[in-house]
Tab-separated table of C-alpha atoms in Angstrom:
chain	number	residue	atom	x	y	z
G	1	UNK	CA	0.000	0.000	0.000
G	2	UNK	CA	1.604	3.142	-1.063
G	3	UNK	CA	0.090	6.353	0.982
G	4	UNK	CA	1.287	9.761	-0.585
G	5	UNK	CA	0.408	13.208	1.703
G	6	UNK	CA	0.550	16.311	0.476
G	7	UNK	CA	-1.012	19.715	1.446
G	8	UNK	CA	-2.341	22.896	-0.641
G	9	UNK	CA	-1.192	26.070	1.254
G	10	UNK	CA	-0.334	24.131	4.567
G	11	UNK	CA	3.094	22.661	5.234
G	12	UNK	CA	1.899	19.025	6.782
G	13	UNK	CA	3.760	18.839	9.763
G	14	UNK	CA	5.033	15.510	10.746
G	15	UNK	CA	2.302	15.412	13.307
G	16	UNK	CA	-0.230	15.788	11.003
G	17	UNK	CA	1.595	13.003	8.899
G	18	UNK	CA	1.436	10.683	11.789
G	19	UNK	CA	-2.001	11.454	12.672
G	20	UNK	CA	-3.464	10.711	9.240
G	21	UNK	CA	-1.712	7.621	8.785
G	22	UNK	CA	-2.730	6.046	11.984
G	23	UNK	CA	-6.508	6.859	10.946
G	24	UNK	CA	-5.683	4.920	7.407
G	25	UNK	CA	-4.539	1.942	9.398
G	26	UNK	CA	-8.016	1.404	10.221
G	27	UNK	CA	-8.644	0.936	6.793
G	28	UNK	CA	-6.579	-1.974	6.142
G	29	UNK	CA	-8.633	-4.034	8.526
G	30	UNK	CA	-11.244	-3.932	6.172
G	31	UNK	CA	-9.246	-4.878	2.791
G	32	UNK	CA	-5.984	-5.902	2.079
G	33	UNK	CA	-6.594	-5.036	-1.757
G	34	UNK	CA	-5.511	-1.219	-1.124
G	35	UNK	CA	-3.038	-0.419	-3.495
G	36	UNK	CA	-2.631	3.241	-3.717
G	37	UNK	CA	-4.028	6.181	-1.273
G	38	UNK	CA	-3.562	10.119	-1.978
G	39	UNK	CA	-4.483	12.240	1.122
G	40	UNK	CA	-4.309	16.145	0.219
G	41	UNK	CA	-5.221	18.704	3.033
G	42	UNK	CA	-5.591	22.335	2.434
G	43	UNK	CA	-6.470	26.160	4.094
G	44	UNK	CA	-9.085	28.332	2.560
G	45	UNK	CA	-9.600	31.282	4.613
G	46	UNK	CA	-11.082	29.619	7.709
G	47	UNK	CA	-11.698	25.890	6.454
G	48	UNK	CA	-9.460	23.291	6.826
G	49	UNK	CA	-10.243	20.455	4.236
G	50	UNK	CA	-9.073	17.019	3.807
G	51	UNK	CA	-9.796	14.444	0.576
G	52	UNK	CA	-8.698	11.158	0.038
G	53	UNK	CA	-8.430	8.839	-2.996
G	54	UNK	CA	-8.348	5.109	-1.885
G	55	UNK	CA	-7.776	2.759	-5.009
G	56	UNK	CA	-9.187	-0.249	-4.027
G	57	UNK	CA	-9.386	-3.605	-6.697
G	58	UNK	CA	-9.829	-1.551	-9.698
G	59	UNK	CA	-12.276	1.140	-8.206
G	60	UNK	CA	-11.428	4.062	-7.178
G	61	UNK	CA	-13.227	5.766	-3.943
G	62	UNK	CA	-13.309	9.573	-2.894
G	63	UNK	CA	-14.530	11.543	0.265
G	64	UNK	CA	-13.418	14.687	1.635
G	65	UNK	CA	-14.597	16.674	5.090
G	66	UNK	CA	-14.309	20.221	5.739
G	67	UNK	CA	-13.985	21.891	9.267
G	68	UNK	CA	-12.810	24.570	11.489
G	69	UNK	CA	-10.171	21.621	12.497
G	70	UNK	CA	-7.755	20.394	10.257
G	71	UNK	CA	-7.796	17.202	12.782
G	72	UNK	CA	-11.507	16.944	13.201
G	73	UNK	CA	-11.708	17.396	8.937
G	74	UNK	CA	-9.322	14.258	8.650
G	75	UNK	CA	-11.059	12.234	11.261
G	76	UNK	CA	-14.578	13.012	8.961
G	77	UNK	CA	-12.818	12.054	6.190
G	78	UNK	CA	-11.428	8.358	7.728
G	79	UNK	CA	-15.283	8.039	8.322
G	80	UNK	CA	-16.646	8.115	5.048
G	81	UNK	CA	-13.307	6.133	4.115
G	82	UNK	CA	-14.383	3.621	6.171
G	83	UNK	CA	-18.287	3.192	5.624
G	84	UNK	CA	-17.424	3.360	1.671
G	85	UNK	CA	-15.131	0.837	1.810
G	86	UNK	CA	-17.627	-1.650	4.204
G	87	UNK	CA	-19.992	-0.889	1.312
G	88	UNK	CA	-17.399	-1.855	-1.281
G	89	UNK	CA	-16.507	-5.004	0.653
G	90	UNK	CA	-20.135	-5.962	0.944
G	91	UNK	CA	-20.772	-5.417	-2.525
G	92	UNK	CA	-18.060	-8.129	-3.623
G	93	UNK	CA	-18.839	-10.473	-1.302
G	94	UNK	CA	-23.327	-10.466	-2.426
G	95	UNK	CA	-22.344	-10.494	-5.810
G	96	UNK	CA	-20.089	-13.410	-6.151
């Protein structure tokens, strides 16, 4: 699984860094067929936003959060991650 970070008019800090990759562990619980994940976080005036690309066994899956809190934006975002990907799994698994 190859995570790449990167941030539009924020340096990511190494604590951010380690804070959004120990929310995408979570993720790899659910499927080990994660290949490729692109996190970008960014500043617009007052909103902090964080989006996420997960590849996942040819599909690709997308959610983003915004917030007042670059943390609580990221946490959103693992969310969605996380109930798209259950949906994803599910999917496979009734239509085989």
């Amino acid at each position: 699984m190859q995570v790449t970070i990167s941030g539009h008019h924020v340096d990511v800090t190494e604590a951010i860094h380690n804070h959004i990759e120990s929310k995408l562990e979570r993720l790899t619980h659910h499927s080990d067929l994660i290949t490729t994940i692109n996190v970008t976080v960014s500043v617009e005036k007052q909103t902090q936003k964080a989006e996420a690309k997960i590849h996942v066994n040819g599909k690709d899956i997308f959610a983003d959060a915004e917030s007042d809190d670059l943390y609580t934006s990221i946490d959103a975002m693992t969310d969605k991650l996380d109930r798209q990907l259950i949906k994803h799994k599910e999917k496979l698994r009734s239509h085989r």
